[in-house]
Coordinates of C-alpha atoms and ligand atoms in Angstrom, one line a residue:
Chain H
M1 CA 0.0 0.0 0.0
A2 CA 1.2 3.5 -0.9
E3 CA -0.3 5.1 2.2
K4 CA 0.5 4.2 5.8
E5 CA -2.0 1.7 7.0
R6 CA -4.3 3.1 9.7
K7 CA -5.7 1.3 12.7
T8 CA -9.5 1.7 12.6
P9 CA -11.0 -0.7 15.1
K10 CA -14.3 1.2 15.3
L11 CA -14.8 1.5 11.6
D12 CA -13.9 -2.1 11.1
E13 CA -17.1 -3.0 13.0
L14 CA -19.0 -1.6 10.0
E15 CA -17.3 -4.1 7.7
K16 CA -18.9 -7.0 9.4
G17 CA -22.2 -8.5 8.1
A18 CA -23.5 -9.5 4.7
W19 CA -24.3 -6.0 3.4
P20 CA -22.1 -3.6 1.4
S21 CA -19.9 -1.4 3.6
F22 CA -18.7 2.1 2.9
V23 CA -15.7 1.4 5.2
K24 CA -14.6 -1.3 2.9
E25 CA -14.9 1.0 -0.1
I26 CA -13.0 3.9 1.6
K27 CA -10.3 1.4 2.6
S28 CA -9.9 0.2 -0.9
A29 CA -9.7 3.8 -2.2
A30 CA -7.2 4.6 0.6
G31 CA -4.7 2.3 -1.0
K32 CA -4.1 4.7 -3.8
N33 CA -5.6 8.0 -2.7
P34 CA -4.3 10.1 0.2
M35 CA -7.6 11.9 0.6
A36 CA -9.4 8.7 1.2
N37 CA -6.7 7.6 3.6
D38 CA -7.0 10.7 5.7
L39 CA -10.8 10.4 5.6
L40 CA -10.5 7.0 7.3
G41 CA -8.3 8.6 10.0
Q42 CA -10.7 11.6 10.6
L43 CA -13.7 9.3 10.6
E44 CA -12.2 6.9 13.1
R45 CA -11.3 9.8 15.3
S46 CA -15.0 11.0 15.2
Y47 CA -16.2 7.6 16.2
E48 CA -13.9 7.5 19.1
E49 CA -14.7 11.0 20.3
K50 CA -18.3 11.0 19.2
I51 CA -17.7 14.5 17.7
G52 CA -18.0 15.5 14.0
H53 CA -14.9 17.2 12.6
W54 CA -16.4 18.8 9.5
K55 CA -16.9 22.5 9.0
H56 CA -19.3 24.0 6.5
G57 CA -18.1 26.2 3.8
G58 CA -20.4 28.7 2.1
I59 CA -18.4 30.3 -0.7
V60 CA -16.7 27.7 -2.9
G61 CA -18.1 27.1 -6.4
V62 CA -17.3 27.5 -10.0
L63 CA -17.4 30.8 -11.8
G64 CA -21.0 31.9 -12.7
Y65 CA -22.8 29.2 -10.8
G66 CA -24.4 29.4 -7.4
G67 CA -25.0 25.7 -7.0
G68 CA -23.4 22.3 -7.4
V69 CA -20.6 22.5 -4.9
I70 CA -21.0 22.0 -1.2
G71 CA -18.1 23.3 0.8
R72 CA -16.5 21.2 3.6
Y73 CA -13.4 21.7 5.6
S74 CA -11.8 19.6 8.3
D75 CA -11.3 21.2 11.7
L76 CA -8.2 19.0 12.2
P77 CA -6.2 20.1 9.1
E78 CA -2.8 19.5 10.8
E79 CA -3.6 15.9 11.6
F80 CA -5.4 15.2 8.4
P81 CA -4.0 17.6 5.8
N82 CA -5.3 15.7 2.8
V83 CA -8.9 16.3 3.9
S84 CA -8.4 19.9 5.0
H85 CA -10.6 20.7 2.0
F86 CA -13.2 18.1 1.3
H87 CA -15.9 19.7 -0.9
T88 CA -18.7 17.7 -2.4
M89 CA -19.8 18.1 -6.0
R90 CA -23.2 17.3 -7.3
I91 CA -23.2 16.2 -10.9
N92 CA -26.5 16.4 -12.9
Q93 CA -27.3 12.8 -13.8
P94 CA -28.9 11.7 -17.0
A95 CA -32.7 11.2 -16.7
G96 CA -33.5 7.8 -15.3
W97 CA -29.8 7.2 -14.4
F98 CA -28.9 5.6 -17.7
Y99 CA -25.2 5.5 -18.6
T100 CA -22.9 3.7 -20.9
S101 CA -20.0 1.9 -19.1
D102 CA -17.6 3.9 -21.1
V103 CA -18.9 7.2 -19.8
L104 CA -18.9 5.9 -16.2
R105 CA -15.2 5.0 -16.6
K106 CA -14.5 8.5 -17.9
L107 CA -16.4 10.1 -15.0
C108 CA -14.4 8.0 -12.5
D109 CA -11.1 8.9 -14.2
I110 CA -11.8 12.6 -13.8
W111 CA -12.7 12.1 -10.2
E112 CA -9.7 9.9 -9.4
K113 CA -7.4 12.5 -10.9
H114 CA -8.9 15.5 -9.2
G115 CA -10.7 14.3 -6.1
S116 CA -10.9 11.5 -3.5
G117 CA -12.2 8.9 -6.0
L118 CA -15.1 8.3 -3.7
T119 CA -18.6 8.7 -5.2
N120 CA -22.2 8.2 -4.1
M121 CA -24.2 6.8 -7.0
H122 CA -26.6 8.4 -6.5
G123 CA -27.4 10.8 -3.7
S124 CA -30.9 11.2 -2.4
T125 CA -31.1 14.4 -4.5
G126 CA -30.8 12.2 -7.6
D127 CA -27.4 13.6 -8.6
M128 CA -24.1 11.7 -8.9
I129 CA -22.2 12.8 -5.8
F130 CA -18.5 13.3 -6.0
L131 CA -17.2 13.3 -2.4
G132 CA -14.2 15.3 -1.5
T133 CA -12.0 17.7 -3.4
R134 CA -9.9 20.9 -3.0
T135 CA -11.0 24.4 -3.9
D136 CA -8.4 24.7 -6.6
E137 CA -9.5 21.5 -8.3
L138 CA -13.1 22.7 -8.8
E139 CA -12.6 24.6 -12.1
P140 CA -10.5 21.9 -13.7
I141 CA -13.1 19.2 -12.8
F142 CA -15.9 21.4 -14.1
S143 CA -14.1 21.9 -17.3
E144 CA -13.4 18.2 -17.8
L145 CA -17.0 17.3 -16.9
T146 CA -18.4 19.8 -19.4
K147 CA -16.2 18.4 -22.1
L148 CA -17.7 15.0 -21.4
G149 CA -21.2 16.5 -21.7
F150 CA -22.0 16.7 -18.0
D151 CA -23.0 19.7 -15.9
L152 CA -23.2 20.5 -12.2
G153 CA -26.5 19.9 -10.4
G154 CA -28.3 22.2 -8.0
S155 CA -27.7 23.2 -4.4
G156 CA -28.8 26.2 -2.3
S157 CA -31.9 28.2 -3.1
D158 CA -32.3 27.0 -6.6
V159 CA -34.1 24.5 -8.8
R160 CA -32.5 21.2 -7.7
T161 CA -31.5 18.6 -10.2
P162 CA -34.8 17.2 -11.4
S163 CA -35.0 13.4 -11.1
C164 CA -37.4 10.6 -12.1
C165 CA -38.2 6.9 -12.2
C166 CA -37.0 5.0 -15.3
G167 CA -40.5 5.5 -16.7
K168 CA -41.2 4.4 -20.2
A169 CA -37.6 3.1 -20.7
R170 CA -38.3 0.0 -18.6
C171 CA -41.7 0.2 -17.0
E172 CA -45.1 -0.6 -18.6
W173 CA -47.0 1.3 -15.9
A174 CA -45.5 4.7 -16.9
C175 CA -48.5 6.9 -17.6
Y176 CA -46.3 9.7 -19.1
D177 CA -42.7 9.9 -20.2
T178 CA -40.9 10.8 -17.0
M179 CA -37.5 10.9 -18.6
A180 CA -38.6 13.3 -21.3
L181 CA -40.2 15.6 -18.8
T182 CA -37.1 15.5 -16.5
Y183 CA -34.8 16.3 -19.4
F184 CA -37.2 19.1 -20.5
L185 CA -37.5 20.7 -17.1
T186 CA -33.7 20.4 -16.6
M187 CA -33.1 22.3 -19.9
H188 CA -35.9 24.8 -19.5
Y189 CA -34.9 25.8 -15.9
Q190 CA -31.1 26.0 -16.5
D191 CA -31.0 29.6 -15.3
E192 CA -33.0 28.8 -12.1
L193 CA -30.9 25.7 -11.6
H194 CA -27.5 27.4 -11.6
R195 CA -28.4 30.9 -10.4
P196 CA -30.2 30.6 -7.0
A197 CA -33.0 33.2 -6.9
F198 CA -35.7 31.5 -4.7
P199 CA -36.4 31.8 -1.0
Y200 CA -35.1 28.2 -0.7
K201 CA -34.7 25.0 -2.6
W202 CA -37.2 23.8 -5.2
K203 CA -37.3 20.1 -6.1
F204 CA -39.1 18.4 -9.0
K205 CA -39.5 14.6 -8.9
M206 CA -41.3 12.6 -11.6
S207 CA -42.9 9.2 -11.1
G208 CA -44.6 7.5 -13.9
C209 CA -47.4 6.0 -11.8
P210 CA -48.8 6.0 -8.3
N211 CA -46.3 3.4 -7.2
D212 CA -44.1 6.5 -7.0
C213 CA -40.7 4.8 -7.2
V214 CA -38.8 8.1 -6.6
A215 CA -40.9 8.8 -3.5
S216 CA -41.8 12.2 -5.0
V217 CA -44.8 12.5 -2.7
A218 CA -42.5 12.9 0.2
R219 CA -39.4 14.5 -1.3
A220 CA -40.4 17.1 -3.9
D221 CA -41.8 20.6 -3.7
M222 CA -43.6 19.6 -6.9
S223 CA -44.4 15.9 -7.2
I224 CA -45.5 14.9 -10.7
I225 CA -47.1 11.4 -10.5
G226 CA -48.5 9.5 -13.4
T227 CA -52.2 8.4 -13.3
W228 CA -55.1 7.7 -15.6
R229 CA -58.7 8.8 -15.7
D230 CA -60.5 6.0 -17.6
D231 CA -61.0 2.3 -16.6
I232 CA -58.3 -0.1 -15.4
Q233 CA -57.7 -2.5 -18.3
I234 CA -58.6 -6.1 -17.5
D235 CA -57.3 -9.2 -19.4
K236 CA -60.0 -11.7 -18.4
S237 CA -58.1 -14.8 -19.5
A238 CA -55.1 -13.7 -17.5
V239 CA -57.4 -13.2 -14.4
T240 CA -58.6 -16.8 -14.9
E241 CA -55.0 -18.0 -15.2
Y242 CA -54.1 -16.3 -11.8
A243 CA -57.1 -18.0 -10.2
G244 CA -56.2 -21.3 -11.8
K245 CA -52.7 -21.1 -10.4
G246 CA -54.1 -20.7 -6.9
M247 CA -54.1 -17.0 -6.3
N248 CA -56.6 -16.0 -3.6
I249 CA -58.1 -13.1 -5.6
Q250 CA -60.8 -12.4 -3.0
R251 CA -58.4 -12.1 -0.1
D252 CA -55.3 -10.7 -1.7
V253 CA -56.6 -8.4 -4.4
V254 CA -60.3 -7.5 -3.7
G255 CA -59.9 -7.6 0.1
N256 CA -57.0 -5.2 0.0
C257 CA -58.5 -2.6 -2.3
P258 CA -58.6 0.5 -0.2
A259 CA -61.6 1.9 -2.1
K260 CA -63.6 -1.4 -1.7
C261 CA -64.5 -1.0 -5.3
M262 CA -63.7 -4.5 -6.6
E263 CA -65.8 -7.6 -6.8
W264 CA -64.9 -11.2 -7.5
D265 CA -67.5 -13.9 -7.9
G266 CA -65.1 -16.7 -8.5
T267 CA -65.1 -16.3 -12.3
E268 CA -65.3 -12.6 -13.1
L269 CA -63.4 -9.6 -11.7
K270 CA -65.4 -6.3 -11.7
I271 CA -64.1 -2.8 -10.8
D272 CA -66.2 0.2 -10.1
N273 CA -63.7 2.6 -11.7
K274 CA -65.5 5.7 -10.5
A275 CA -64.6 4.8 -6.9
C276 CA -61.1 3.6 -7.7
V277 CA -58.4 5.8 -6.0
K278 CA -55.6 4.6 -8.4
C279 CA -53.6 3.1 -5.6
M280 CA -52.0 0.5 -7.9
H281 CA -52.5 -2.4 -5.4
C282 CA -54.5 -4.6 -7.7
I283 CA -52.3 -3.9 -10.7
N284 CA -49.2 -4.7 -8.7
A285 CA -50.8 -7.9 -7.5
M286 CA -51.9 -9.1 -10.9
P287 CA -49.5 -7.4 -13.4
K288 CA -50.4 -9.8 -16.2
A289 CA -54.1 -9.3 -15.9
L290 CA -54.5 -5.6 -15.0
S291 CA -52.9 -2.4 -16.2
P292 CA -53.6 1.4 -15.9
G293 CA -56.2 2.8 -18.3
N294 CA -55.4 4.3 -21.7
D295 CA -56.3 7.9 -20.9
R296 CA -53.1 8.6 -19.1
G297 CA -51.5 11.7 -17.7
A298 CA -50.3 12.9 -14.3
C299 CA -51.4 14.4 -11.1
I300 CA -49.5 17.4 -9.9
L301 CA -48.9 17.6 -6.1
I302 CA -47.2 20.4 -4.2
G303 CA -45.3 21.0 -1.0
S304 CA -43.5 18.0 0.4
K305 CA -40.2 18.3 2.3
A306 CA -38.1 16.7 4.9
P307 CA -37.7 18.3 8.3
I308 CA -35.0 20.9 8.3
V309 CA -36.2 24.3 9.4
E310 CA -39.7 23.0 10.1
G311 CA -41.3 19.5 10.3
A312 CA -41.8 17.1 7.4
L313 CA -44.7 17.6 4.9
L314 CA -46.2 15.4 2.2
S315 CA -47.2 16.8 -1.1
S316 CA -50.9 17.4 -1.6
V317 CA -53.0 17.6 -4.8
L318 CA -52.8 20.7 -6.8
V319 CA -53.9 19.5 -10.3
P320 CA -55.8 16.2 -10.2
F321 CA -55.2 15.4 -13.8
I322 CA -53.1 16.9 -16.6
K323 CA -52.0 15.5 -19.9
L324 CA -48.2 15.8 -20.1
E325 CA -46.9 16.1 -23.6
P326 CA -44.4 18.4 -25.2
P327 CA -44.2 21.4 -25.2
Y328 CA -45.7 21.2 -21.7
T329 CA -47.0 24.8 -22.0
E330 CA -49.7 24.4 -19.4
L331 CA -47.3 22.9 -16.8
I332 CA -44.7 25.6 -17.4
D333 CA -47.3 28.4 -17.0
L334 CA -48.4 26.9 -13.7
I335 CA -44.8 26.4 -12.4
D336 CA -43.9 30.0 -13.3
R337 CA -46.9 31.4 -11.5
I338 CA -46.0 29.5 -8.4
H339 CA -42.4 30.5 -8.6
E340 CA -43.4 34.1 -9.0
V341 CA -45.7 34.2 -6.0
W342 CA -43.4 32.2 -3.7
S343 CA -40.3 34.2 -4.7
E344 CA -42.1 37.5 -4.2
N345 CA -43.7 36.6 -0.8
G346 CA -41.7 33.7 0.7
K347 CA -39.4 34.2 3.6
N348 CA -35.8 33.2 3.5
R349 CA -35.6 29.4 3.9
E350 CA -39.3 28.9 3.6
R351 CA -40.2 26.0 1.3
V352 CA -43.3 26.3 -0.8
G353 CA -45.2 23.8 1.4
E354 CA -44.5 25.9 4.5
F355 CA -45.4 29.1 2.5
I356 CA -48.8 27.6 1.6
Q357 CA -49.4 26.7 5.3
R358 CA -48.5 30.2 6.3
V359 CA -50.6 32.1 3.8
G360 CA -53.4 29.5 3.6
M361 CA -54.3 27.2 0.7
G362 CA -57.2 29.5 -0.3
N363 CA -55.0 32.6 -0.7
F364 CA -52.2 30.6 -2.4
L365 CA -54.7 29.2 -5.0
E366 CA -56.1 32.7 -5.6
A367 CA -52.6 34.1 -6.1
I368 CA -51.6 31.4 -8.6
E369 CA -55.0 31.5 -10.3
V370 CA -56.0 27.9 -9.7
E371 CA -59.6 27.1 -8.9
P372 CA -60.1 25.0 -5.8
V373 CA -61.4 21.5 -6.3
P374 CA -62.4 18.8 -3.8
E375 CA -59.3 16.7 -4.5
M376 CA -57.1 19.3 -2.8
V377 CA -57.8 18.0 0.7
A378 CA -54.3 17.3 2.0
H379 CA -55.3 14.5 4.4
P380 CA -58.6 13.1 5.7
R381 CA -60.7 15.3 8.0
E382 CA -58.8 18.5 7.0
N383 CA -60.8 21.5 6.0
P384 CA -58.7 23.6 3.6
Y385 CA -60.9 26.7 4.4
V386 CA -61.4 27.8 0.9
F387 CA -63.8 30.7 0.7
Y388 CA -65.8 31.0 -2.4
E389 CA -65.7 34.7 -3.1
E390 CA -68.9 34.8 -5.1
F391 CA -70.9 33.7 -2.0
F392 CA -68.8 35.7 0.3
E393 CA -69.2 39.0 -1.7
D394 CA -72.9 38.6 -1.9
E395 CA -73.1 38.5 1.9
S396 CA -70.9 41.5 2.5
E397 CA -72.9 43.4 -0.1
E398 CA -76.1 42.6 1.7
Q399 CA -74.4 43.7 4.9
E400 CA -73.3 47.0 3.4
E401 CA -76.8 47.6 2.2
S402 CA -78.3 47.0 5.6
E403 CA -75.7 49.2 7.2
E404 CA -76.5 52.0 4.7
E405 CA -80.2 51.7 5.8
K406 CA -79.2 52.5 9.3
Chain P
M1 CA -43.0 53.5 -21.3
A2 CA -39.9 54.9 -19.8
E3 CA -36.6 53.8 -21.3
L4 CA -34.8 51.1 -19.3
V5 CA -31.5 51.8 -17.6
K6 CA -28.4 49.9 -18.8
V7 CA -27.6 46.5 -17.3
E8 CA -24.2 47.8 -16.2
E9 CA -25.8 50.6 -14.3
V10 CA -28.2 48.3 -12.5
A11 CA -25.3 45.9 -11.7
D12 CA -23.2 48.9 -10.3
S13 CA -26.1 49.9 -8.1
M14 CA -26.5 46.4 -6.8
F15 CA -22.8 46.2 -6.1
T16 CA -22.9 49.5 -4.2
M17 CA -25.8 48.2 -2.1
I18 CA -23.9 45.0 -1.2
K19 CA -20.6 46.8 -0.5
D20 CA -22.2 49.5 1.7
T21 CA -24.0 47.0 3.8
M22 CA -21.2 44.4 4.1
G23 CA -21.2 42.7 7.5
Q24 CA -24.7 44.0 8.3
K25 CA -27.0 42.6 5.6
K26 CA -26.9 39.5 3.4
W27 CA -28.6 40.0 0.1
K28 CA -30.6 37.4 -1.7
A29 CA -31.3 37.7 -5.5
T30 CA -34.9 38.7 -4.7
D31 CA -33.8 41.4 -2.2
L32 CA -31.5 42.9 -4.9
T33 CA -34.3 42.7 -7.4
K34 CA -36.8 44.4 -5.2
A35 CA -34.3 47.1 -4.2
V36 CA -33.4 48.1 -7.8
L37 CA -37.1 48.0 -8.8
E38 CA -37.7 50.5 -6.1
L39 CA -34.7 52.6 -7.1
Y40 CA -35.4 52.8 -10.8
G41 CA -39.2 52.5 -10.8
D42 CA -40.5 51.8 -14.3
R43 CA -37.0 52.2 -15.8
C44 CA -36.1 48.7 -14.5
D45 CA -37.9 45.3 -14.6
K46 CA -37.3 41.8 -13.3
T47 CA -35.6 40.6 -16.4
L48 CA -33.2 43.5 -16.3
A49 CA -32.5 42.8 -12.7
K50 CA -31.8 39.2 -13.5
S51 CA -29.3 40.2 -16.2
A52 CA -27.6 42.6 -13.8
I53 CA -27.2 39.8 -11.2
R54 CA -25.7 37.6 -13.9
E55 CA -23.4 40.4 -14.9
L56 CA -22.2 40.8 -11.3
I57 CA -21.5 37.1 -10.9
E58 CA -19.9 36.5 -14.3
S59 CA -17.6 39.5 -14.0
G60 CA -16.4 37.9 -10.7
K61 CA -17.3 41.1 -8.7
C62 CA -19.7 39.1 -6.7
V63 CA -20.2 35.4 -5.9
Y64 CA -23.0 33.2 -4.7
T65 CA -22.6 32.0 -1.2
Y66 CA -24.6 29.5 0.9
F67 CA -25.4 30.0 4.5
G68 CA -28.7 28.1 5.0
G69 CA -30.0 29.9 1.9
S70 CA -28.2 31.3 -1.1
F71 CA -26.9 34.9 -1.0
I72 CA -24.9 37.2 -3.2
E73 CA -21.8 38.6 -1.7
I74 CA -18.4 40.2 -2.5
P75 CA -15.8 37.5 -2.6
H76 CA -13.8 37.1 0.6
K77 CA -11.7 34.4 2.3
E78 CA -13.8 31.7 3.8
G79 CA -13.9 31.7 7.6
A80 CA -14.0 27.9 7.7
E81 CA -10.9 27.6 5.4
N82 CA -7.7 27.4 7.3
Ligands
LIG501 C1 -77.9 10.1 14.0 C2 -77.2 11.1 14.3 C3 -75.8 11.4 13.9 C4 -75.0 10.8 13.0 C5 -75.3 9.7 12.0 C6 -73.7 11.5 13.1 C7 -72.6 11.2 12.2 C8 -71.4 11.8 12.4 C9 -70.2 11.4 11.6 C10 -70.2 10.3 10.6 C11 -69.2 12.1 12.0 C12 -67.8 12.1 11.5 C13 -67.0 11.2 12.3 C14 -65.6 11.0 11.8 O1 -65.2 11.6 10.8 O2 -64.8 10.3 12.4 C15 -69.7 13.0 13.0 C16 -68.9 13.9 13.7 C17 -69.4 14.9 14.6 N1 -70.7 14.9 15.0 FE1 -72.2 13.7 14.5 N2 -73.7 12.4 14.0 C18 -75.0 12.4 14.6 C19 -75.5 13.2 15.6 C20 -74.8 14.3 16.1 C21 -75.3 15.2 17.1 C22 -76.7 15.1 17.7 C23 -74.3 16.1 17.4 C24 -74.2 17.2 18.3 C25 -75.2 17.6 19.1 C26 -73.1 15.7 16.6 C27 -71.9 16.4 16.6 C28 -70.8 16.0 15.9 C29 -69.5 16.6 16.0 C30 -69.2 17.8 16.9 C31 -68.7 15.9 15.2 C32 -67.2 16.2 15.0 C33 -66.4 15.4 15.9 C34 -64.9 15.5 15.7 O3 -64.5 16.4 14.9 O4 -64.2 14.8 16.4 N3 -73.5 14.6 15.8 N4 -71.0 12.8 13.2
LIG502 C1 -68.1 28.2 19.7 C2 -68.6 27.1 19.2 C3 -68.0 26.2 18.3 C4 -66.7 26.0 18.0 C5 -65.5 26.8 18.4 C6 -66.6 24.9 17.1 C7 -65.4 24.4 16.5 C8 -65.3 23.4 15.6 C9 -64.1 22.9 15.0 C10 -62.7 23.5 15.2 C11 -64.5 21.9 14.2 C12 -63.5 21.1 13.3 C13 -63.5 21.7 11.9 C14 -62.7 20.9 11.0 O1 -61.9 20.0 11.4 O2 -62.8 21.1 9.8 C15 -65.9 21.7 14.3 C16 -66.5 20.8 13.6 C17 -67.9 20.5 13.8 N1 -68.8 21.2 14.6 FE1 -68.3 22.8 15.8 N2 -67.8 24.4 16.9 C18 -68.7 25.1 17.7 C19 -70.0 24.9 17.8 C20 -70.8 23.9 17.2 C21 -72.2 23.7 17.4 C22 -73.1 24.5 18.2 C23 -72.5 22.5 16.6 C24 -73.8 21.8 16.4 C25 -74.9 22.1 17.0 C26 -71.3 22.1 16.0 C27 -71.2 21.0 15.2 C28 -70.0 20.6 14.5 C29 -70.0 19.5 13.6 C30 -71.1 18.6 13.2 C31 -68.6 19.5 13.1 C32 -68.1 18.5 12.1 C33 -68.1 19.1 10.8 C34 -67.4 18.3 9.8 O3 -66.8 17.3 10.1 O4 -67.3 18.8 8.6 N3 -70.2 22.9 16.4 N4 -66.4 22.6 15.2
LIG503 S1 -43.1 4.9 -10.5 FE1 -44.5 3.5 -11.7 S2 -43.9 3.9 -13.8 FE2 -42.2 4.6 -12.5 S3 -40.8 2.8 -12.4 FE3 -42.2 2.8 -10.6 S4 -43.9 1.4 -11.2 FE4 -42.8 2.1 -13.1
LIG504 S1 -56.1 0.6 -8.1 FE1 -56.4 0.4 -5.9 S2 -58.3 1.5 -5.5 FE2 -58.2 1.1 -7.7 S3 -59.3 -0.9 -8.0 FE3 -57.1 -1.4 -7.8 S4 -56.9 -1.8 -5.6 FE4 -58.8 -0.7 -5.8

């Protein structure tokens, strides 16, 4: 080994067991990379002392961009000089995370030359995460990445790297082309992605159907989830085949339908589609027999976030159904109106979901010019307190009149 | 409609605001936009303010920084860097 071998008894514990171990990977990188070697040392020290030794940096980046680099420094630079700077870079991933092995090798070559060699493929933001480099390496890395056709992702108060499920590339349930929309939004919002101008972060996550494989309902300020509005397609002979092979359709499919809208009489499966809530359960249970309808599009939900400044929120329905096809004009108009209202009135570090809670859904809808609909209830038993002005105004007019009479 | 001011002039005004309040106020892109809209009235609009911010950043006179949210500041040595 090129580097001195470190004693890391605490970290070694994390190599035990049948699962992948980041310690094992860092050790393997430490054999040829001094940053990875000092990282092991600093981490072992933190485990001994139960104290984190990273400091946040707020300034590092590449010229012209306000996102994509997250500054980190060690507070033990004398002991671990090779990790005195340890900045993270977010690299915008291709939609659906499809790569050729050739491009993966080239990405790793760039990173081994200019950074720790350690990556996280992929981070929870969706980006490729390059972990650990020095300030003076940022521009050279950026220049090599752009030559290879890659760009930095988002960080800070900007549009974060949009991400999606593999959609139509590999999944028959996809109700719209998630990868096409992800690419489109990434290109359309380049300025907003690289030049932070919002109160706080803004995340788009695209799932092709309500299975929501990218968990957009919990992780995106705007969750765009595929759905359909006609009837679930039933292949009767395939239903018979499932029954013939011993599937307990009554118990496992019909019995678990949350809308209680399915019927099975032993030979025929019936669905009351008006009552179906598109939960995907029956389709997941009998993929050969059932599939989403043909009139496909997406439901747009707004406002989810993890707890940082305030508690966690799930997204709630904003547009129950929208056809999503290029050039996506209706969607872009809606997003721009939301960005405008939130940018103008949002407080620093206030996510759009918190903003809606503060100003009230009724006021928010009025500001973005969207009509309230019953589907907008965020969770059962919640009253969104939408006032219908036409009724409201009538009453106040009457009141004015009666006051005038006095 | 009144004639718009030049991008450079808006950028200079923004730079002065940032410089004069260094250490007292952190500016976000929207704060700068609101401030120049107030300063120039109908001689400035949001698109112009956006171009001015871009000019400030790409000339290297200012940089984006991140402290919880994103701000626009005059470059300085990072406190956390040793
Ligand atoms: C046959 C008579 C009644 C029926 C069928 C009925 C039915 C219901 C139902 C279905 C709910 C909603 C429960 C839930 O969502 O979990 C409810 C809630 C409620 N009912 Fe009744 N109700 C009746 C009589 C009354 C009477 C006589 C009163 C008051 C004098 C009343 C006051 C309320 C109140 C205050 C709630 C809200 C409770 C809460 O939010 O926790 N109900 N009722
Ligand atoms: C000062 C008096 C009252 C206050 C502060 C009050 C407050 C509330 C609140 C906070 C709710 C829950 C609303 C929601 O979750 O959307 C509620 C629901 C309800 N209240 Fe009252 N209430 C009052 C008087 C009454 C009276 C006098 C009645 C009936 C005679 C009544 C019947 C109900 C019913 C039936 C509900 C359930 C409505 C629904 O689920 O949609 N309340 N009330
Ligand atoms: S979210 Fe739906 S469409 Fe996307 S991969 Fe998962 S199951 Fe398929
Ligand atoms: S999708 Fe869900 S709600 Fe709809 S019929 Fe199937 S199980 Fe029931």
